[in-house]
Every structure is written in structure tokens, then in C-alpha cells.
Short mmCIF file of C-alpha atoms in Angstrom, two decimals:
data_model
loop_
_atom_site.label_atom_id
_atom_site.label_comp_id
_atom_site.label_asym_id
_atom_site.label_seq_id
_atom_site.Cartn_x
_atom_site.Cartn_y
_atom_site.Cartn_z
CA ARG A 1 -21.97 -24.09 8.64
CA ILE A 2 -20.30 -21.43 6.63
CA ALA A 3 -22.36 -18.21 8.16
CA TYR A 4 -21.54 -19.66 11.39
CA VAL A 5 -17.77 -19.28 10.84
CA LEU A 6 -18.00 -16.44 8.87
CA PHE A 7 -19.79 -14.65 11.13
CA ILE A 8 -17.15 -15.52 13.56
CA CYS A 9 -13.84 -14.95 11.55
CA ILE A 10 -15.54 -11.47 10.70
CA GLY A 11 -16.61 -10.85 14.43
CA ALA A 12 -13.22 -11.51 15.64
CA TYR A 13 -11.00 -9.25 13.36
CA LEU A 14 -13.72 -6.38 14.25
CA ILE A 15 -13.34 -6.54 17.85
CA LEU A 16 -9.41 -6.20 17.07
CA PHE A 17 -9.92 -3.34 14.64
CA THR A 18 -12.57 -1.39 17.06
CA THR A 19 -10.64 -2.30 20.00
CA TYR A 20 -7.53 -0.28 18.65
CA LEU A 21 -9.58 2.76 17.27
CA ILE A 22 -11.63 3.33 20.17
CA THR A 23 -8.38 3.05 22.57
CA GLU A 24 -6.45 5.83 20.70
CA PRO A 25 -5.61 8.86 22.95
CA LYS A 26 -7.64 11.82 22.93
CA ARG A 27 -5.92 14.25 20.33
CA PRO A 28 -6.54 17.96 20.86
CA ILE A 29 -5.98 19.52 17.37
CA SER A 30 -6.37 23.55 16.96
CA GLU A 31 -8.41 25.43 14.78
CA ILE A 32 -6.23 26.40 11.46
CA ASN A 33 -7.10 28.22 8.45
CA VAL A 34 -5.20 26.72 5.64
CA GLU A 35 -5.24 29.65 3.28
CA LYS A 36 -2.40 31.19 6.04
CA TYR A 37 -0.74 28.49 4.91
CA PHE A 38 -1.10 27.50 0.99
CA SER A 39 -2.64 30.47 -1.41
CA LYS A 40 -6.48 29.79 -2.44
CA GLU A 41 -4.95 28.88 -6.15
CA LYS A 42 -2.80 26.50 -4.38
CA ILE A 43 -5.71 24.82 -2.39
CA GLN A 44 -7.98 25.24 -5.81
CA THR A 45 -5.75 23.28 -7.38
CA GLY A 46 -5.19 20.49 -5.15
CA LYS A 47 -8.89 20.21 -5.05
CA LYS A 48 -8.86 20.01 -8.69
CA TYR A 49 -6.05 17.42 -8.90
CA PHE A 50 -7.32 15.61 -6.42
CA ASN A 51 -10.64 14.43 -8.18
CA GLN A 52 -8.51 14.00 -11.13
CA ARG A 53 -6.50 11.39 -9.10
CA VAL A 54 -9.98 9.58 -7.73
CA LEU A 55 -11.69 9.77 -10.93
CA ILE A 56 -8.54 7.99 -12.78
CA ALA A 57 -8.42 5.28 -9.84
CA PHE A 58 -12.34 3.96 -10.44
CA SER A 59 -11.42 4.43 -14.08
CA PHE A 60 -8.59 1.42 -13.45
CA LEU A 61 -11.00 -0.19 -11.12
CA LEU A 62 -13.68 -0.49 -13.67
CA TYR A 63 -11.30 -1.18 -16.61
CA GLN A 64 -10.15 -4.48 -15.22
CA VAL A 65 -12.95 -6.10 -13.94
CA GLY A 66 -14.76 -5.63 -17.46
CA ILE A 67 -11.65 -7.01 -18.80
CA LEU A 68 -11.83 -9.98 -16.25
CA PHE A 69 -14.99 -10.84 -16.89
CA LEU A 70 -14.65 -10.66 -20.49
CA LEU A 71 -11.76 -13.20 -20.28
CA TYR A 72 -13.79 -15.67 -18.32
CA ARG A 73 -17.32 -15.18 -19.98
CA SER A 74 -16.54 -15.04 -23.78
CA ARG A 75 -15.82 -17.38 -26.25
CA PHE A 76 -12.45 -16.15 -26.96
CA GLY A 77 -11.29 -16.62 -23.28
CA LYS A 78 -12.36 -19.87 -22.95
CA GLU A 79 -10.63 -20.85 -26.25
CA LEU A 80 -7.21 -18.90 -24.63
CA PHE A 81 -7.13 -20.62 -21.64
CA TYR A 82 -7.01 -24.26 -23.54
CA LYS A 83 -4.51 -23.52 -25.80
CA LEU A 84 -2.69 -21.82 -22.23
CA THR A 85 -2.86 -25.17 -20.50
CA LYS A 86 -4.43 -28.25 -22.95
CA ARG A 87 -0.63 -29.80 -22.23
CA ILE A 88 -0.27 -29.37 -19.15
CA ASP A 89 -1.23 -31.72 -16.74
CA LYS A 90 0.00 -30.66 -13.25
CA ILE A 91 -3.02 -28.32 -11.61
CA PHE A 92 0.10 -26.53 -9.85
CA ILE A 93 1.96 -25.83 -13.22
CA ARG A 94 -1.52 -24.50 -15.32
CA SER A 95 -2.19 -22.49 -12.37
CA PHE A 96 0.80 -20.84 -12.55
CA VAL A 97 1.05 -20.54 -16.46
CA TYR A 98 -2.64 -19.18 -16.09
CA SER A 99 -2.78 -16.71 -13.65
CA PHE A 100 0.80 -15.33 -14.93
CA PHE A 101 -0.63 -14.79 -18.47
CA ILE A 102 -3.60 -12.94 -16.84
CA SER A 103 -1.40 -10.81 -14.18
CA PHE A 104 1.13 -9.88 -16.63
CA ILE A 105 0.19 -10.30 -20.11
CA TYR A 106 -3.89 -9.68 -19.72
CA LEU A 107 -4.16 -6.88 -17.17
CA GLY A 108 -0.71 -5.44 -17.40
CA LEU A 109 -0.24 -4.92 -21.11
CA LEU A 110 -4.15 -4.18 -21.49
CA SER A 111 -3.63 -1.47 -18.61
CA LEU A 112 -0.87 -0.06 -20.00
CA PRO A 113 -2.46 2.63 -21.83
CA LEU A 114 -4.47 4.13 -18.57
CA SER A 115 -0.83 4.23 -16.62
CA PHE A 116 -0.04 6.19 -19.62
CA ILE A 117 -2.73 8.46 -18.67
CA SER A 118 -1.74 7.86 -15.14
CA HIS A 119 2.36 8.87 -15.53
CA PHE A 120 1.18 11.96 -17.74
CA HIS A 121 -1.43 13.36 -15.62
CA LEU A 122 1.27 13.44 -13.08
CA LYS A 123 3.61 15.10 -15.21
CA SER A 124 1.06 17.72 -15.96
CA TYR A 125 0.86 18.65 -12.35
CA LYS A 126 5.28 18.66 -12.02
CA ILE A 127 4.86 16.03 -9.55
CA ILE A 128 6.98 13.42 -11.05
CA HIS A 129 9.69 14.29 -14.24
CA THR A 130 9.82 10.18 -14.81
CA PRO A 131 11.51 9.76 -18.36
CA ILE A 132 9.13 7.59 -20.64
CA ALA A 133 11.94 4.83 -20.91
CA LEU A 134 12.51 4.67 -17.09
CA PHE A 135 8.85 4.64 -16.67
CA LEU A 136 8.07 1.60 -18.60
CA LYS A 137 11.04 -0.13 -17.19
CA ASP A 138 9.56 0.70 -13.92
CA TYR A 139 6.16 -0.51 -15.31
CA PHE A 140 6.90 -3.99 -16.64
CA ILE A 141 9.87 -4.89 -13.26
CA SER A 142 6.91 -4.06 -11.17
CA ARG A 143 4.28 -6.25 -12.93
CA ALA A 144 6.76 -9.06 -13.72
CA LEU A 145 7.28 -8.81 -10.23
CA LEU A 146 3.55 -8.51 -9.46
CA ALA A 147 2.62 -11.07 -11.58
CA LEU A 148 4.93 -13.65 -10.07
CA GLY A 149 3.84 -13.14 -6.46
CA PHE A 150 0.39 -13.38 -7.10
CA SER A 151 0.91 -16.29 -9.78
CA ILE A 152 2.92 -18.33 -7.00
CA ILE A 153 0.40 -17.60 -4.14
CA LEU A 154 -2.78 -18.62 -6.72
CA SER A 155 -0.50 -21.85 -7.98
CA ILE A 156 -0.23 -23.27 -4.40
CA GLY A 157 -3.79 -21.79 -3.64
CA MET A 158 -5.31 -24.13 -6.56
CA TYR A 159 -3.17 -26.84 -5.64
CA ILE A 160 -4.68 -27.21 -2.17
CA TYR A 161 -8.10 -26.60 -3.20
CA TYR A 162 -7.51 -29.52 -5.68
CA LYS A 163 -6.04 -31.67 -3.39
CA TYR A 164 -6.71 -30.87 -0.02
CA ARG A 165 -10.37 -29.29 -0.26
CA LYS A 166 -11.55 -29.81 2.88
CA SER A 167 -8.46 -27.85 4.77
CA PHE A 168 -8.21 -25.66 1.75
CA PRO A 169 -9.21 -22.79 3.97
CA TYR A 170 -6.71 -23.49 6.88
CA LEU A 171 -3.98 -24.08 4.63
CA ALA A 172 -4.45 -21.14 1.87
CA SER A 173 -4.81 -18.75 4.48
CA THR A 174 -1.85 -19.90 6.54
CA VAL A 175 0.16 -19.81 3.34
CA VAL A 176 -1.16 -16.34 2.51
CA PHE A 177 -0.15 -15.09 5.93
CA VAL A 178 3.27 -16.70 5.70
CA PHE A 179 3.95 -15.19 2.74
CA ALA A 180 2.90 -11.38 3.78
CA PHE A 181 5.17 -11.80 6.54
CA ILE A 182 7.97 -13.25 4.62
CA MET A 183 7.24 -9.73 2.02
CA THR A 184 7.57 -7.24 4.72
CA VAL A 185 11.17 -8.38 5.35
CA VAL A 186 12.58 -9.52 1.72
CA PHE A 187 10.97 -6.46 -0.34
CA PRO A 188 12.75 -3.49 1.50
CA VAL A 189 15.80 -5.88 1.04
CA PHE A 190 15.90 -7.23 -2.22
CA ILE A 191 13.06 -5.44 -4.16
CA THR A 192 13.46 -1.44 -3.68
CA PRO A 193 17.31 -1.79 -4.96
CA MET A 194 15.78 -3.12 -7.96
CA PHE A 195 14.52 0.55 -8.99
CA ASN A 196 16.96 2.43 -6.90
CA ASN A 197 20.98 3.24 -6.50
CA PHE A 198 21.18 3.30 -2.09
CA GLU A 199 24.48 5.03 -0.86
CA LYS A 200 25.84 5.27 2.42
CA MET A 201 25.53 8.78 3.93
CA GLU A 202 28.54 11.11 3.85
CA GLN A 203 30.07 11.73 7.08
CA ASN A 204 28.93 15.38 7.49
CA GLU A 205 26.85 17.64 10.01
CA LEU A 206 23.39 16.42 8.62
CA ASN A 207 25.01 12.54 9.52
CA LEU A 208 26.79 13.86 12.96
CA LYS A 209 23.16 15.59 14.33
CA ILE A 210 21.18 12.40 12.62
CA HIS A 211 23.34 10.35 14.79
CA LYS A 212 23.11 12.77 18.09
CA PHE A 213 19.39 12.23 17.64
CA LEU A 214 19.53 8.62 17.47
CA SER A 215 21.54 8.31 20.23
CA LYS A 216 19.71 10.89 22.71
CA ASN A 217 16.79 8.59 22.29
CA ASN A 218 18.38 5.01 22.39
CA VAL A 219 17.75 4.06 19.03
CA LYS A 220 20.06 1.84 16.78
CA VAL A 221 20.31 1.77 13.27
CA LYS A 222 22.48 -0.35 11.22
CA ASN A 223 22.97 2.57 8.14
CA LEU A 224 22.19 5.77 7.12
CA PHE A 225 21.24 6.06 3.31
CA VAL A 226 20.47 8.19 0.69
CA VAL A 227 18.30 6.93 -2.65
CA ASP A 228 18.39 8.59 -5.82
CA ALA A 229 14.62 9.49 -5.25
CA SER A 230 15.10 12.71 -7.65
CA LYS A 231 15.30 10.63 -10.87
CA ARG A 232 11.68 10.06 -10.64
CA THR A 233 9.99 12.52 -8.23
CA LYS A 234 10.19 16.07 -6.36
CA ALA A 235 8.58 14.38 -3.63
CA ALA A 236 10.65 14.04 -0.20
CA ASN A 237 10.58 11.46 2.15
CA ALA A 238 12.68 9.46 4.46
CA TYR A 239 11.37 5.51 6.02
CA VAL A 240 12.98 2.88 8.56
CA SER A 241 13.47 -0.45 6.83
CA GLY A 242 14.68 -3.60 8.74
CA ILE A 243 13.62 -5.44 11.72
CA GLY A 244 15.56 -5.06 15.20
CA PRO A 245 19.49 -5.16 15.06
CA THR A 246 18.84 -4.40 10.76
CA LYS A 247 17.46 -1.07 11.27
CA GLU A 248 18.40 1.57 8.40
CA ILE A 249 17.46 4.97 7.97
CA VAL A 250 17.07 6.35 3.92
CA LEU A 251 16.44 9.50 3.03
CA TYR A 252 15.64 11.11 -0.17
CA ASP A 253 18.59 13.08 -1.79
CA THR A 254 15.51 15.57 -2.26
CA LEU A 255 15.02 15.72 1.56
CA ILE A 256 18.56 16.79 1.95
CA LYS A 257 18.20 18.90 -1.35
CA ASN A 258 15.15 21.16 -0.46
CA TYR A 259 14.42 20.74 3.73
CA THR A 260 16.70 22.19 6.35
CA HIS A 261 18.38 19.66 9.37
CA ASP A 262 15.73 20.53 12.27
CA GLU A 263 13.23 19.67 9.11
CA ILE A 264 14.74 16.45 8.00
CA ILE A 265 15.30 15.42 11.84
CA SER A 266 11.35 15.60 12.50
CA ILE A 267 10.65 13.62 9.75
CA ILE A 268 13.14 11.36 10.81
CA ALA A 269 11.68 11.43 14.09
CA HIS A 270 8.45 10.50 12.52
CA GLU A 271 9.40 7.51 11.49
CA LEU A 272 10.99 6.35 14.66
CA GLY A 273 8.01 6.67 15.99
CA HIS A 274 6.13 4.25 13.93
CA TYR A 275 8.99 1.79 15.35
CA LYS A 276 8.42 3.24 18.96
CA LYS A 277 4.56 2.39 18.66
CA HIS A 278 5.50 -0.62 16.92
CA HIS A 279 3.47 -0.09 13.69
CA ILE A 280 4.86 -2.73 11.68
CA TRP A 281 3.31 -5.37 13.91
CA ILE A 282 0.03 -3.92 14.63
CA GLY A 283 -0.59 -3.05 10.91
CA PHE A 284 0.44 -6.75 9.93
CA PHE A 285 -2.04 -8.20 12.50
CA LEU A 286 -5.12 -5.84 11.79
CA TYR A 287 -4.28 -4.88 7.87
CA PRO A 288 -7.89 -7.11 6.19
CA LEU A 289 -4.98 -8.09 3.51
CA SER A 290 -3.19 -10.16 5.95
CA ASN A 291 -5.15 -10.72 8.99
CA PRO A 292 -5.70 -14.25 9.45
CA PHE A 293 -9.26 -14.12 10.89
CA ILE A 294 -9.99 -12.05 7.72
CA LEU A 295 -8.10 -14.42 5.45
CA PHE A 296 -9.69 -17.31 6.84
CA ALA A 297 -13.04 -16.20 5.78
CA PHE A 298 -12.42 -15.31 2.06
CA PHE A 299 -10.79 -18.57 1.64
CA PHE A 300 -13.99 -20.35 3.40
CA ILE A 301 -16.13 -17.88 0.97
CA ILE A 302 -13.46 -18.58 -2.10
CA ALA A 303 -13.93 -22.48 -1.25
CA TYR A 304 -17.82 -22.48 -1.74
CA LEU A 305 -17.69 -20.46 -5.00
CA MET A 306 -15.22 -22.94 -6.20
CA ASP A 307 -17.28 -25.97 -5.37
CA TYR A 308 -20.12 -23.99 -7.21
CA LEU A 309 -18.42 -22.91 -10.51
CA ARG A 310 -16.65 -26.44 -10.87
CA GLU A 311 -20.38 -27.76 -11.85
CA ARG A 312 -20.02 -25.73 -15.20
CA ASN A 313 -16.41 -26.71 -15.65
CA HIS A 314 -14.25 -29.14 -13.27
CA ASP A 315 -10.97 -27.53 -13.95
CA PRO A 316 -10.39 -25.11 -11.02
CA ALA A 317 -7.86 -23.20 -12.84
CA PHE A 318 -10.30 -22.19 -15.60
CA HIS A 319 -12.39 -19.80 -12.74
CA LEU A 320 -8.64 -18.26 -11.77
CA PRO A 321 -10.18 -14.23 -13.44
CA VAL A 322 -13.12 -14.58 -10.93
CA ILE A 323 -10.49 -15.13 -7.73
CA PHE A 324 -8.75 -11.69 -9.49
CA ILE A 325 -12.25 -10.20 -9.54
CA LEU A 326 -12.86 -10.96 -6.30
CA ILE A 327 -9.31 -10.00 -5.16
CA VAL A 328 -9.89 -6.63 -6.87
CA PHE A 329 -12.61 -6.03 -5.26
CA SER A 330 -11.68 -7.33 -1.71
CA PHE A 331 -8.92 -4.70 -2.27
CA TRP A 332 -11.43 -1.72 -2.41
CA ILE A 333 -13.80 -3.14 0.25
CA ALA A 334 -10.56 -3.30 2.88
CA LYS A 335 -9.61 0.26 1.83
CA PRO A 336 -11.63 2.52 4.18
CA LEU A 337 -10.03 -0.09 7.11
CA ILE A 338 -6.61 -0.37 6.18
CA ASN A 339 -6.95 3.87 5.83
CA SER A 340 -8.53 3.85 9.26
CA VAL A 341 -6.05 1.68 11.20
CA SER A 342 -3.10 3.88 8.99
CA ARG A 343 -4.24 7.18 9.67
CA ARG A 344 -4.27 6.63 13.64
CA MET A 345 -0.53 4.97 12.76
CA GLU A 346 0.36 8.76 11.49
CA ARG A 347 -1.23 10.49 14.38
CA ASP A 348 0.68 8.58 16.75
CA ALA A 349 4.17 8.85 14.49
CA ASP A 350 3.06 12.54 14.27
CA ILE A 351 2.79 13.06 18.48
CA THR A 352 5.95 10.79 18.42
CA SER A 353 8.17 13.15 16.23
CA LEU A 354 6.82 16.41 18.62
CA LYS A 355 7.60 14.69 21.61
CA LEU A 356 10.92 13.62 20.24
CA THR A 357 12.62 16.70 19.29
CA ASN A 358 10.11 19.39 21.00
CA ASN A 359 10.58 20.97 17.89
CA VAL A 360 7.23 22.82 16.55
CA LYS A 361 8.30 24.99 14.24
CA ALA A 362 10.43 22.14 12.11
CA PHE A 363 7.03 19.80 12.15
CA MET A 364 4.93 22.39 11.06
CA SER A 365 6.94 23.88 7.84
CA SER A 366 8.11 20.55 6.82
CA GLU A 367 4.53 19.47 6.61
CA VAL A 368 3.21 22.70 4.51
CA LYS A 369 6.48 22.17 2.02
CA ILE A 370 5.55 18.29 1.61
CA SER A 371 1.97 19.42 0.92
CA SER A 372 2.94 22.24 -0.95
CA LYS A 373 6.23 21.92 -2.81
CA HIS A 374 6.11 18.26 -3.79
CA ARG A 375 2.64 17.05 -4.66
CA TYR A 376 -0.95 18.71 -3.95
CA ALA A 377 -3.77 17.54 -2.08
CA ASN A 378 -6.88 18.38 -0.83
CA TYR A 379 -6.44 20.17 2.48
CA SER A 380 -10.21 19.56 3.64
CA PRO A 381 -11.59 16.26 2.38
CA ASN A 382 -14.57 14.79 2.86
CA LEU A 383 -15.42 11.62 4.98
CA PHE A 384 -15.92 9.72 1.40
CA TYR A 385 -12.31 10.98 0.23
CA ARG A 386 -10.93 10.71 3.62
CA MET A 387 -12.35 6.49 4.03
CA LEU A 388 -11.39 5.56 0.65
CA PHE A 389 -7.98 7.86 -0.31
CA TYR A 390 -6.42 8.94 2.74
CA THR A 391 -3.76 6.91 4.23
CA HIS A 392 -3.03 10.03 6.64
CA PRO A 393 -4.28 12.77 8.38
CA PRO A 394 -5.16 15.93 6.13
CA VAL A 395 -2.60 18.54 6.13
CA LYS A 396 -4.90 20.49 8.26
CA GLU A 397 -5.47 18.51 10.80
CA ARG A 398 -1.71 17.16 11.20
CA LEU A 399 -1.06 21.30 11.63
CA GLY A 400 -3.71 21.69 14.03
CA MET A 401 -1.54 19.18 16.26
CA GLY A 402 1.36 21.11 15.89
CA LYS A 403 -0.35 24.41 17.06
CA ALA A 404 -2.18 22.24 19.84
CA TYR A 405 1.19 20.76 20.79
CA GLU A 406 2.70 24.10 20.80
CA SER A 407 -0.22 25.41 23.21
CA GLY A 408 1.03 23.12 25.67
CA LEU A 409 -2.35 21.16 25.12
CA TYR A 410 -0.38 17.71 24.70
CA LYS A 411 1.91 16.04 27.39
CA LYS A 412 5.77 17.31 26.83
#
């Protein structure tokens, strides 16, 4: 039965996934010599930087899985579990306490040294300039919020498994699906303001140009905000948050400071492309971490795994470290799928930006600035890198799309 259910769920997801990718419109790409846009030193430094980031990412994976395995299998871990939960009878509270301990105290504190390494690595390349006090504040707030979210979900899951075993895959996948939907609304409204200050954009020439551009394309937004990203990073960005009439455009202050008005409007047009192509909803149903079919298959596996593990220890909360390990591996397994869908969306948004603005020069120059002034990149990544680490098309491909559009290979 389990094989039959998994086959149907995974098959249904793969049909959706492949249908979306293979129906992507043909996108001509002109040949680009990246050395025309970036120095050889920049290209070599980018490869070196990116390889180091990959090494740090895999170090995090191995480190976290290793300490979770030790927590679950060691005598110390077993004694710690019983000390934390021995006076708690209710499965929901017992699971919440232990999962919060794992995600915040255990993983959070023990991962701090690696996070320091990552932080100082970014600083060494002058990509960020976050003061150490602000880094620590961000780290512990984000870890606490992440731990709270994980603890709520896992506690509800353990309660459902303990009380309604036969319905567990159905109920648990529904809970996670609803929670993921709520977070798409809650995150930009309540979470991001905890880290940055958002101020309404002053009435100036850029403000008027943006509103003129939006009006021309029949896009209504509630507010234009500027966020103080410069206190942490040199990176420049813009994004659209909210749904329907609550749409708001947020601009990094670094974007306003370092980019021309045409470049800023080109970047905003890219973000509007995501809305015009309904990428929020497409991503929600195609990303494995929120797709109903994959969630059901995942919890179907979890249910049978928990049945097996409870033969060794009847308390389902005791086996939470195994669930955490599965979540970590599931995230990495899902990365190639998530990234491939994301790259398709970014290509759609790039072409929409070019069509809305018809300004190839601004599109190309903004891409060069993003990839040279504010970050390092592997400009010609191999397939492995693209699959695991590239949510956007490589800059060489994006510049090639701009050149192709300029040559009239796209319908304007």
C-alpha cells in the first residue's frame, strides 16, 4: 500500500513539475563573452568565492546531521531528553519543549561557530559590513523565530500522530500546507520589520517616475517603501510584497544610492513580472516544501518510520532528532527541483522586464552592477552548481537574453 500511495503522489507532482518546465517558451540567448563585462581578476575571484561558499554550505549540512545523530544515539542525548520531558505528560507540550530545545538551543548554539565563519567570510570579500553586535542580534532572533515555527509544526504533527495515527498523513500535510500559506502573508508584514526599518519613499523625481511606470502598466500599489539594507550589506534589490490591493514595493536604500533611475525601474519591472506571471501561486504549488502531493508522501513515510522506531522507544517525541535529520536531507534533495522552477520564473520575469521597459541598456547595466559591484558569482557555473545553488539564471545567460532581445529575437 505505501509503495502505491507514494508512486501516485510523486508521479502527480512530477507531472506538474515537468509540465511547467517543458512548456517554457523558447528563449533565444546571444553569445556573450563575460570578459567584456567583467575583468579576469573579478571572474577568478568569483569562482574562488563561490567554491568557498559551497564548501561552507556542505560543512553546515554534515555538521548539523552529525550533531543530530549524536543527540539521538548517545547516552547523553537520551538522558537529556528524559530530564527535559519527564514531568510533562501531554504529548503536544513534550514535543514542543524538545523540538524547541533541538532547533534553538542545540542546533542554534552549536551552529554559531560555523555561522561566524560564514559571516567573516562574507566580510572578507566586502559583501557585507554587518557589525558583530547586529549579526548576533539577527542570528538569535531569526533562530528563535525558526525554532518557534518548527516547534509548533512538529508538536502538532506529534499530537496528530499520537492521537490519530490512521489519519496522520492527511492531517499533517494539510497543517503544513496551511501554515506555509499563512507564512507567505505573515512574513513580509510581521517578520521583516523585526530586522529592518521601512519608511515611505519621499516625493521626488524617482517616486514620480515609478508611479508613472506603474500607472502605464495598470499596476496599483498601496505604498512605496525604502528599507535600510545598507546597515548590513552592499547588495541592492527591490521586491513586491502583499497580495491584491495590499501590494507594496520595497526598495533597498543601496539601490537608490548606487543605481540610475532607469536601472531601478528595470529592476522593479522584473519584480512586477513575478506578479504578472502569478509566480507566488505557481511556486507555492510547485515547490516540494509546500506542494500537497509531496507533503502527503513525506508524512506517509514519516508515519511508517515512526511506527518502526517506536518499537525501540514508545514515546514519539523521543524520535524528533530523526525527523530533523529527514527535514535537513529533504531540503537538500528538494533544492534542484526548487532551483529549476525558480530559474524558470526568473527568466520569465527578465523577459517581462525587458518588454515592460523596452530598455535593454538599463537591464544589462543593472545586471552587471548586481554581479560585480555588490557580490561575487561564478559567471559560468557547471551543471552541478546550477542544480544545487542557482535560484537565478547565471549572469552570462541573463546578459545573453538582453542581447537577444536587443537584436529583435524576442517579440517586443
